[in-house]
PDB file of C-alpha atoms and ligand atoms in Angstrom:
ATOM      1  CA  UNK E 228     -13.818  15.032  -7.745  1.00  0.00           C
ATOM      2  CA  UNK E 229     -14.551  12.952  -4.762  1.00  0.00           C
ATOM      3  CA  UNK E 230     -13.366   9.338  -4.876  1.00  0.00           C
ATOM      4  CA  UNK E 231     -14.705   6.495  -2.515  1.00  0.00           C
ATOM      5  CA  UNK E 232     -12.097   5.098  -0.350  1.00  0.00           C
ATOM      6  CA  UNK E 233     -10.571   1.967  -0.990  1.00  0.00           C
ATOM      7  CA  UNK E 234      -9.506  -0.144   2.474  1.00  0.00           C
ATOM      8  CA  UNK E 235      -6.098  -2.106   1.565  1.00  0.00           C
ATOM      9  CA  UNK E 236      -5.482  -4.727   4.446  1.00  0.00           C
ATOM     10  CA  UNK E 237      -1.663  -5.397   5.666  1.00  0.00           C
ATOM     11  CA  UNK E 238      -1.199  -8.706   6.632  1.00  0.00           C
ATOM     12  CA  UNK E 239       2.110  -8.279   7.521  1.00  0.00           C
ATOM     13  CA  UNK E 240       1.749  -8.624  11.625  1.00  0.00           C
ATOM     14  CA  UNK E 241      -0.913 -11.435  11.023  1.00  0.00           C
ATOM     15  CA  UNK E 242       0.027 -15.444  11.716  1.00  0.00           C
ATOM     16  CA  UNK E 243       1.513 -16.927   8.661  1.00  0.00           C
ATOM     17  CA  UNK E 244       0.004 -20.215  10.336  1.00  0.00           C
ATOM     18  CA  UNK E 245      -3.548 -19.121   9.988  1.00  0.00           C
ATOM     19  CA  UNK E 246      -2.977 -17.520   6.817  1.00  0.00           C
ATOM     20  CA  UNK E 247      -7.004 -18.731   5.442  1.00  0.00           C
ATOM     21  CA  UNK E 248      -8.094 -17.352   8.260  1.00  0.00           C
ATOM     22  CA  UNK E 249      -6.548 -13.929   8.066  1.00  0.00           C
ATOM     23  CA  UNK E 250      -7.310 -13.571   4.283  1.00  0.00           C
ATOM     24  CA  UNK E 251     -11.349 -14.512   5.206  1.00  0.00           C
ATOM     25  CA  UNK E 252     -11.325 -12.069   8.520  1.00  0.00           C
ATOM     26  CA  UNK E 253      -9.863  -9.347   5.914  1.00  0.00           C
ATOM     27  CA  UNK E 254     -12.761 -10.353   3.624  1.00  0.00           C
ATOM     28  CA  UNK E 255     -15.544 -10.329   6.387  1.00  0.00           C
ATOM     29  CA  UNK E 256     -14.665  -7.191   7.207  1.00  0.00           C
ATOM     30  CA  UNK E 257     -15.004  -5.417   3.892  1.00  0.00           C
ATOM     31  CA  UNK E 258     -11.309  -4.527   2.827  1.00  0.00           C
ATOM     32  CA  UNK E 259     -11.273  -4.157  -0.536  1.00  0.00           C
ATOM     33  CA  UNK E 260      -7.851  -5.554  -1.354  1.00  0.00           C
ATOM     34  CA  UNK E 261      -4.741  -7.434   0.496  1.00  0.00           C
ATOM     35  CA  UNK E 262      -1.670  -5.095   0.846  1.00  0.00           C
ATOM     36  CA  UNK E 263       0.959  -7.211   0.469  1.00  0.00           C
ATOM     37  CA  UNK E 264       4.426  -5.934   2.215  1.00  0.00           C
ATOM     38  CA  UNK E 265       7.090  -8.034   0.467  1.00  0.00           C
ATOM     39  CA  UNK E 266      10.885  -6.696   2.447  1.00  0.00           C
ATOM     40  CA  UNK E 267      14.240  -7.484   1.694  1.00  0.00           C
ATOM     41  CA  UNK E 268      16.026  -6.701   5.167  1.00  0.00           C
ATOM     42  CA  UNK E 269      18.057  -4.495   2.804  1.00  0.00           C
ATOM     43  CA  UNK E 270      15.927  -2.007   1.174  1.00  0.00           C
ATOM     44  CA  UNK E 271      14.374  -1.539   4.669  1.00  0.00           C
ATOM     45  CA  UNK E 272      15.091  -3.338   8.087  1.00  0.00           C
ATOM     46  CA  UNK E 273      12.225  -6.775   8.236  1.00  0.00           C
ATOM     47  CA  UNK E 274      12.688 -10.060   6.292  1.00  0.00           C
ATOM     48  CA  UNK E 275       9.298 -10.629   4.604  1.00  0.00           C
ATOM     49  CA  UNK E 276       7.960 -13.201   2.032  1.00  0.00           C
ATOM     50  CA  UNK E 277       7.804 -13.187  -1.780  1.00  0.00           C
ATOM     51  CA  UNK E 278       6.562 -14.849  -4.626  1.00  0.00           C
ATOM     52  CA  UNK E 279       6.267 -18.635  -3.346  1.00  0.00           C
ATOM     53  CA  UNK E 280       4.090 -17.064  -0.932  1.00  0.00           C
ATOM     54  CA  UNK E 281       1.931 -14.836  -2.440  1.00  0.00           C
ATOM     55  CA  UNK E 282       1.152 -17.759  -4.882  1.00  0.00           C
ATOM     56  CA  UNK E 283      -0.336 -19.652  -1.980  1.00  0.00           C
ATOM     57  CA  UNK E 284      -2.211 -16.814  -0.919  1.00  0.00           C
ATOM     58  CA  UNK E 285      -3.715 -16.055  -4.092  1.00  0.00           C
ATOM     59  CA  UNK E 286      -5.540 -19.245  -3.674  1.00  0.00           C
ATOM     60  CA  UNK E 287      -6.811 -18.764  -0.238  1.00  0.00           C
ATOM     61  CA  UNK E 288      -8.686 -15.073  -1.156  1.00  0.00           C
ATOM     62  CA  UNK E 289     -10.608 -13.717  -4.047  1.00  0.00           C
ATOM     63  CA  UNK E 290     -10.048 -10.470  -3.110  1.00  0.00           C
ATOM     64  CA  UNK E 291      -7.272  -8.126  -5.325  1.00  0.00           C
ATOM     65  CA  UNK E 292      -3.569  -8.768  -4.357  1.00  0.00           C
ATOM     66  CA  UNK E 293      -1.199  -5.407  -3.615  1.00  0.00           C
ATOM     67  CA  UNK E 294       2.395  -5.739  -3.835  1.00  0.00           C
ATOM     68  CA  UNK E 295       4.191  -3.247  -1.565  1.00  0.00           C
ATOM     69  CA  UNK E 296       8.001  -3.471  -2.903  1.00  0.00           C
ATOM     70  CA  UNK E 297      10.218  -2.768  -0.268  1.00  0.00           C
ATOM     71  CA  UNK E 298      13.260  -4.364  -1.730  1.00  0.00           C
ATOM     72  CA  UNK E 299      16.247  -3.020  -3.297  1.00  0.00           C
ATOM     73  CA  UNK E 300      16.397  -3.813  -6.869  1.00  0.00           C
ATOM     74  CA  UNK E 301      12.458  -3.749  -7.546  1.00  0.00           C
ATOM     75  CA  UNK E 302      12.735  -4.011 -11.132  1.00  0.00           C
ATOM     76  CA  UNK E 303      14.782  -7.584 -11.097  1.00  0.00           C
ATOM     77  CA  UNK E 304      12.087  -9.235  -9.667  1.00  0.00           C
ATOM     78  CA  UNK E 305       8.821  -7.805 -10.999  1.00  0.00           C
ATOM     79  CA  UNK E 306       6.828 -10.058 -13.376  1.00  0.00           C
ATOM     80  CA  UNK E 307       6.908 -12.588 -10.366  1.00  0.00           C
ATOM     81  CA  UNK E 308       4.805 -10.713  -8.494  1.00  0.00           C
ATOM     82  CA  UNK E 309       2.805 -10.009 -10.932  1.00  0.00           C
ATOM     83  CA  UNK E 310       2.955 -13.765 -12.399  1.00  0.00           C
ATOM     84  CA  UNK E 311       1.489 -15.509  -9.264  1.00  0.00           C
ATOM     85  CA  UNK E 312      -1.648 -12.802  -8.867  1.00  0.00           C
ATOM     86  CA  UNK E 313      -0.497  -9.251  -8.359  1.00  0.00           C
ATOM     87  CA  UNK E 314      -2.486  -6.667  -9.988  1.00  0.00           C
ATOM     88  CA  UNK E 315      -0.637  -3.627  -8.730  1.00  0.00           C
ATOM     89  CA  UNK E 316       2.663  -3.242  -7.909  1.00  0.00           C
ATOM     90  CA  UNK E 317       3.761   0.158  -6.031  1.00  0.00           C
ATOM     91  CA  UNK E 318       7.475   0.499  -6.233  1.00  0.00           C
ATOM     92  CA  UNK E 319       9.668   2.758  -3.913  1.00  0.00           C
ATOM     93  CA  UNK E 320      11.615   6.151  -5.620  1.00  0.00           C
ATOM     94  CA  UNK E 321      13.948   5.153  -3.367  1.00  0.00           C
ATOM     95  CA  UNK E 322      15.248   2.007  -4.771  1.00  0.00           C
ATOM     96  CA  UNK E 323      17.245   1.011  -7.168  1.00  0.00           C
ATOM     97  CA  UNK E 324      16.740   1.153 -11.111  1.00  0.00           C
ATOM     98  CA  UNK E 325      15.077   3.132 -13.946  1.00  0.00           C
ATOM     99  CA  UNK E 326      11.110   4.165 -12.128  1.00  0.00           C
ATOM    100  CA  UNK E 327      10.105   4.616 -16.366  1.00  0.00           C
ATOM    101  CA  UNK E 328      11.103   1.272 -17.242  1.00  0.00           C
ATOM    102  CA  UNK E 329       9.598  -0.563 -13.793  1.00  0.00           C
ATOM    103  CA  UNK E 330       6.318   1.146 -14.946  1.00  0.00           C
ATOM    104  CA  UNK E 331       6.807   0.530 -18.083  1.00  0.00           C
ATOM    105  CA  UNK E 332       6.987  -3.480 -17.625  1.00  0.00           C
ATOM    106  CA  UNK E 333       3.988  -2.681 -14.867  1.00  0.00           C
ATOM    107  CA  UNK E 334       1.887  -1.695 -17.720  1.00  0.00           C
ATOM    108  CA  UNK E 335       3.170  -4.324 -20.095  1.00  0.00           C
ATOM    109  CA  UNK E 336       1.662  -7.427 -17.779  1.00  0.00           C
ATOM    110  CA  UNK E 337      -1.513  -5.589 -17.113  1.00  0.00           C
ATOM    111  CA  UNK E 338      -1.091  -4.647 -13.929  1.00  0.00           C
ATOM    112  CA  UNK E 339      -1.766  -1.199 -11.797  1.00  0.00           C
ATOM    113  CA  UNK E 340       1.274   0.647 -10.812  1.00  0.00           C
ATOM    114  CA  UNK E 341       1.926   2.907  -7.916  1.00  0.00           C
ATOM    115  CA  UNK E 342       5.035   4.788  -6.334  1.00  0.00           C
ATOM    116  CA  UNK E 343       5.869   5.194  -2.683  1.00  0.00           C
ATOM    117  CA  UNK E 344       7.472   8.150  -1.186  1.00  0.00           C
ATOM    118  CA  UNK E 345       9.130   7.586   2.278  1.00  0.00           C
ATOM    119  CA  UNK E 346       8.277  10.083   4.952  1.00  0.00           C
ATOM    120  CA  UNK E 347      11.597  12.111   4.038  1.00  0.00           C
ATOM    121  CA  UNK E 348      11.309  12.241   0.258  1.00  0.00           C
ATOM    122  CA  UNK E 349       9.353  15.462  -1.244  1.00  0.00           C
ATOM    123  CA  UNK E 350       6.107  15.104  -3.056  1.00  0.00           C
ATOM    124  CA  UNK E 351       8.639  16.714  -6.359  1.00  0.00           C
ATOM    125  CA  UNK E 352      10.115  13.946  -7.114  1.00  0.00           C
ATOM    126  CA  UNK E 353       7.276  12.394  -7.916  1.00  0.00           C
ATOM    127  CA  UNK E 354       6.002  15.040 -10.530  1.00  0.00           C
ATOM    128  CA  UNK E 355       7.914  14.024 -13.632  1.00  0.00           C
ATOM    129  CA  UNK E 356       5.634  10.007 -12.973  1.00  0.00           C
ATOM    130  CA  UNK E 357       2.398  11.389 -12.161  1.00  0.00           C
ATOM    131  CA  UNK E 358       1.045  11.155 -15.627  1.00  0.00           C
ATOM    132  CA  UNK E 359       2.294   7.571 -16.148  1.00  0.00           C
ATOM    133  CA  UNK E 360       1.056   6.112 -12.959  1.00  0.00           C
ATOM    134  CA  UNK E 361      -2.045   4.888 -11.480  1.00  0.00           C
ATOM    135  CA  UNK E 362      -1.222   5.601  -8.182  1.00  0.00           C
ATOM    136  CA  UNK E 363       1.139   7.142  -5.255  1.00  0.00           C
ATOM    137  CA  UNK E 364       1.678   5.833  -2.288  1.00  0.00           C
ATOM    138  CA  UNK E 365       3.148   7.934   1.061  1.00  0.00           C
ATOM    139  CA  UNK E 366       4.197   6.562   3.974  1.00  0.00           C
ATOM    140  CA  UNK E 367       3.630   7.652   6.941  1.00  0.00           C
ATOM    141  CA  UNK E 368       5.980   5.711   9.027  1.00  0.00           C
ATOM    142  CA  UNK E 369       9.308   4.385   7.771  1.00  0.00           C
ATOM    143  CA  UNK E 370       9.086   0.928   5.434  1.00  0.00           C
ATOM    144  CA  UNK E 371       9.632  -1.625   7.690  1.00  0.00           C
ATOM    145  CA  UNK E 372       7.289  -2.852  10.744  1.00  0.00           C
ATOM    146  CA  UNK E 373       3.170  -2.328  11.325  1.00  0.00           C
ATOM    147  CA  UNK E 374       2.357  -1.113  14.651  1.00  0.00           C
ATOM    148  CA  UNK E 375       4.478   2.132  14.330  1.00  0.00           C
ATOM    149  CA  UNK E 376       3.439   5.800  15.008  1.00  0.00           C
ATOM    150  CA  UNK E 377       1.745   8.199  12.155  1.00  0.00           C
ATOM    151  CA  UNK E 378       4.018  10.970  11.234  1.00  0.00           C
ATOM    152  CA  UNK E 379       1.823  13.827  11.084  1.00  0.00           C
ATOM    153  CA  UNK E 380       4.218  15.552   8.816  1.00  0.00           C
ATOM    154  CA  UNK E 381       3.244  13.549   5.840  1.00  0.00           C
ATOM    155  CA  UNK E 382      -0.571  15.170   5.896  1.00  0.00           C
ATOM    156  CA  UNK E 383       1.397  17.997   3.938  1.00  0.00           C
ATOM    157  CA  UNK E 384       2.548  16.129   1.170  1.00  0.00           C
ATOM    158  CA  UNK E 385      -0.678  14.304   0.818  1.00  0.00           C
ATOM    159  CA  UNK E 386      -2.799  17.745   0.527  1.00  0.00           C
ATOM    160  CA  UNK E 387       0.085  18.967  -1.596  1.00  0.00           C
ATOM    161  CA  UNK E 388      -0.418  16.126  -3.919  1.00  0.00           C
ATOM    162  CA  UNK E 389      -4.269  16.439  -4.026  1.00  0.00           C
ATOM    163  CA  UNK E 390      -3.526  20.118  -5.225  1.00  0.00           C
ATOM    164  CA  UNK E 391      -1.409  18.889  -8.187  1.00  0.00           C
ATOM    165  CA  UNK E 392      -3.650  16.330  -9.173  1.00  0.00           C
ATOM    166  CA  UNK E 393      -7.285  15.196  -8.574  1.00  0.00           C
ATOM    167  CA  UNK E 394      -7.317  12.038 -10.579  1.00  0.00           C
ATOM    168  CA  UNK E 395      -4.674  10.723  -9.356  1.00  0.00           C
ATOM    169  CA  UNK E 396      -5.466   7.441  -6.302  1.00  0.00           C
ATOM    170  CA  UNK E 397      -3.654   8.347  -3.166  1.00  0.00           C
ATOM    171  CA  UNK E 398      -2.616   5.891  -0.862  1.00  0.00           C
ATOM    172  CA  UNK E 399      -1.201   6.509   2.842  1.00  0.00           C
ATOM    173  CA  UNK E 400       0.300   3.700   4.470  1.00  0.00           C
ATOM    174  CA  UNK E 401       0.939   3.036   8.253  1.00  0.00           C
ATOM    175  CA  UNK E 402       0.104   4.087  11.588  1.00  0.00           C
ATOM    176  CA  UNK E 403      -3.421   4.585  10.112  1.00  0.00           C
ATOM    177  CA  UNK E 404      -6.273   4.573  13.011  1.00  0.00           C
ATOM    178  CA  UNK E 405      -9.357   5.914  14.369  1.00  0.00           C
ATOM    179  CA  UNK E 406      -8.040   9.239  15.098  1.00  0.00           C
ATOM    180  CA  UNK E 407      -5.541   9.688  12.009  1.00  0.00           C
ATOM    181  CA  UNK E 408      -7.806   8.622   9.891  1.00  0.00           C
ATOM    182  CA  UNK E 409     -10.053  11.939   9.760  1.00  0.00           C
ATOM    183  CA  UNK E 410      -7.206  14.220   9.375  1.00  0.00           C
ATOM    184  CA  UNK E 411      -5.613  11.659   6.255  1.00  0.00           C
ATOM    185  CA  UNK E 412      -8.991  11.387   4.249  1.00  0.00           C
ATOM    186  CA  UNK E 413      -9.687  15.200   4.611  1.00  0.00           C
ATOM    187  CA  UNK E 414      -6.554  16.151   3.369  1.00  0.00           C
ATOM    188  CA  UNK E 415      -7.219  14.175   0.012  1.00  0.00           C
ATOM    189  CA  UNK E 416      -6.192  10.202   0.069  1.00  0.00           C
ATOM    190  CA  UNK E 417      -8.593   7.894  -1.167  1.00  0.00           C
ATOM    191  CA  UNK E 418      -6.791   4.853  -0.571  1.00  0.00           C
ATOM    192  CA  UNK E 419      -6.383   3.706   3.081  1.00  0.00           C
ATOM    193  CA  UNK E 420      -4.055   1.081   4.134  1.00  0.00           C
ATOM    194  CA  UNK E 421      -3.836  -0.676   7.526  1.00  0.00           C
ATOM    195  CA  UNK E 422      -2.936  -3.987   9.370  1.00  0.00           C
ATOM    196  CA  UNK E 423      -2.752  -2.995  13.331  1.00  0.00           C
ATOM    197  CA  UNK E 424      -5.925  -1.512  13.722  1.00  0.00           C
ATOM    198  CA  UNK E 425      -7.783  -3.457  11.833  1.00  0.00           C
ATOM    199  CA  UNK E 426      -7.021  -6.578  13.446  1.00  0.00           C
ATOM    200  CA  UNK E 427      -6.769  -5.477  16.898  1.00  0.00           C
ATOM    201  CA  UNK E 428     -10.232  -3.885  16.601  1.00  0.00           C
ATOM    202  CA  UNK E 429     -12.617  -6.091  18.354  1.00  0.00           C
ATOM    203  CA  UNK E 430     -15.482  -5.618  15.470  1.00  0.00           C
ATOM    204  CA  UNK E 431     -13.551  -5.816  12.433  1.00  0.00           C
ATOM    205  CA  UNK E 432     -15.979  -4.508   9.639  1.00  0.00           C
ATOM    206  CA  UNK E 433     -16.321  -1.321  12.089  1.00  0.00           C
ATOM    207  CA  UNK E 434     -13.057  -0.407  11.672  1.00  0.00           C
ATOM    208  CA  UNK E 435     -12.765  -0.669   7.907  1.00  0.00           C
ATOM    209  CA  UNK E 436     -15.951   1.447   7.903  1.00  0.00           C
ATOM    210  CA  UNK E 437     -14.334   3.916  10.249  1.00  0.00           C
ATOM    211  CA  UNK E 438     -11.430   4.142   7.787  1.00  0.00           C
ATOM    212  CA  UNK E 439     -13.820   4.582   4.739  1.00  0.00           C
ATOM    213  CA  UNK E 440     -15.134   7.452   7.028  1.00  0.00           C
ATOM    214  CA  UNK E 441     -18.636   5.744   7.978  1.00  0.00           C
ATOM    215  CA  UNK E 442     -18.918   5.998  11.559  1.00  0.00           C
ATOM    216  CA  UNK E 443     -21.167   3.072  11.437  1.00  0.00           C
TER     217      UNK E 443
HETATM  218  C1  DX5 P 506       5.233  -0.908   6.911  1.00  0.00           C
HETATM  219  C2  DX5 P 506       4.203  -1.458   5.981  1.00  0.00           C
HETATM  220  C3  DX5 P 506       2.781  -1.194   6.338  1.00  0.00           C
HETATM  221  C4  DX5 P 506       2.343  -1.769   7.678  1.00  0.00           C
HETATM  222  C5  DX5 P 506       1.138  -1.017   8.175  1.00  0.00           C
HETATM  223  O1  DX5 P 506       6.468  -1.067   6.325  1.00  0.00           O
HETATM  224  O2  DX5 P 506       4.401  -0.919   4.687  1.00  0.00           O
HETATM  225  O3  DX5 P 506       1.916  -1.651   5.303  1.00  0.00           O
HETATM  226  O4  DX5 P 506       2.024  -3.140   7.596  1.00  0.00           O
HETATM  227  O5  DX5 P 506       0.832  -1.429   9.468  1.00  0.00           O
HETATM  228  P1  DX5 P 506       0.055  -0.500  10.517  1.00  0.00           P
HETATM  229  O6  DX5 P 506      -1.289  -0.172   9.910  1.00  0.00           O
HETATM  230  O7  DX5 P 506      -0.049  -1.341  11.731  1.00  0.00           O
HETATM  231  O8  DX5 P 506       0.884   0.722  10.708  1.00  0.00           O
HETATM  232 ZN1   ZN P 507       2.893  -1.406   3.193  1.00  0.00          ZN
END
């Protein structure tokens, strides 16, 4: 089954003081959602923004709201994301707490829910979710900064994953550019999320095509 690729946008290098602008040059361009990367400095080493935030931007954009969790205890805090907008929340295995009852109260309020898999943790430990979930989500840098370099190791776990399941949305998170792009989409993700990029391309709604794999 071949999905069409869904463009998430990172904001998460952009300027919080131009936030309107951001959310409309991610909306000119064609993403089809805001990825949202909400950190702790614990869970993984940045200082972020959270709810209060994301309830302003909600206003400012039309477009679907992603929460990346990278925060310790994601279950504690939850229905807040989803409260002020979020419609899917994707979680790391790596934190803290029960991942059956975080999807569980995912489900509950309506909203999508994904896991993330670090670029150390096996594809396995995923298996027992799969059927419960609408989405993974593998990084391919570690949580914490945009602008960092694709791990090419990950493409394994991403094929790997396409083998165990075609339904399944796959997402692949950082480092994502012209040239990793091709290698990411063939190997079976259908849900591409980027900040760098896409904002430091100088024709926006290029890139985001590039990433769907148009190459125009
Ligand atoms: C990293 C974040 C990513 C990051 C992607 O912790 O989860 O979403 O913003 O940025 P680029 O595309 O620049 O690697
Ligand atoms: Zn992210």
């Amino acid at each position: 089954m071949n999905k069409e690729i869904h463009v998430s946008v990172s904001i998460l290098a952009e300027d919080f003081s131009i936030l309107e602008k951001v959310l409309k040059t991610v909306e000119n361009a064609g993403g089809d959602s805001v990825h949202l990367d909400v950190i702790d400095g614990v869970f993984a080493p940045n200082l972020t923004f959270g709810p209060v935030v994301i309830k302003g931007i909600r206003k400012l954009t039309t477009l679907p709201l992603h929460a990346h969790l990278m925060i310790k205890d994601p279950e504690k805090y939850l229905e807040n994301y989803i409260n002020v907008g979020c419609s899917q929340i994707y979680f790391h295995l790596e934190s803290e707490g029960n991942p059956e009852n975080i999807i569980e109260k995912i489900h509950e309020m309506n909203a999508k829910c994904g896991i993330v898999l670090n670029p150390d943790t096996s594809v396995d430990t995923v298996k027992p979710y799969l059927k419960q979930i609408d989405a993974v989500l593998i990084m391919s840098v570690h949580p914490g900064f945009s602008g960092q370099k694709f791990i090419p190791e990950v493409l394994s776990k991403i094929k790997k994953l396409r083998e165990i399941s075609s339904e399944i949305d796959i997402a692949v998170d950082g480092g994502i550019n012209d040239e990793t792009i091709e290698p990411v989409l063939s190997s079976g993700a259908n849900v591409i999320v980027a900040n760098s990029y896409v904002f430091s391309s100088p024709d926006r709604a290029r890139a985001v095509r590039r990433l769907k794999g148009l190459n125009e």
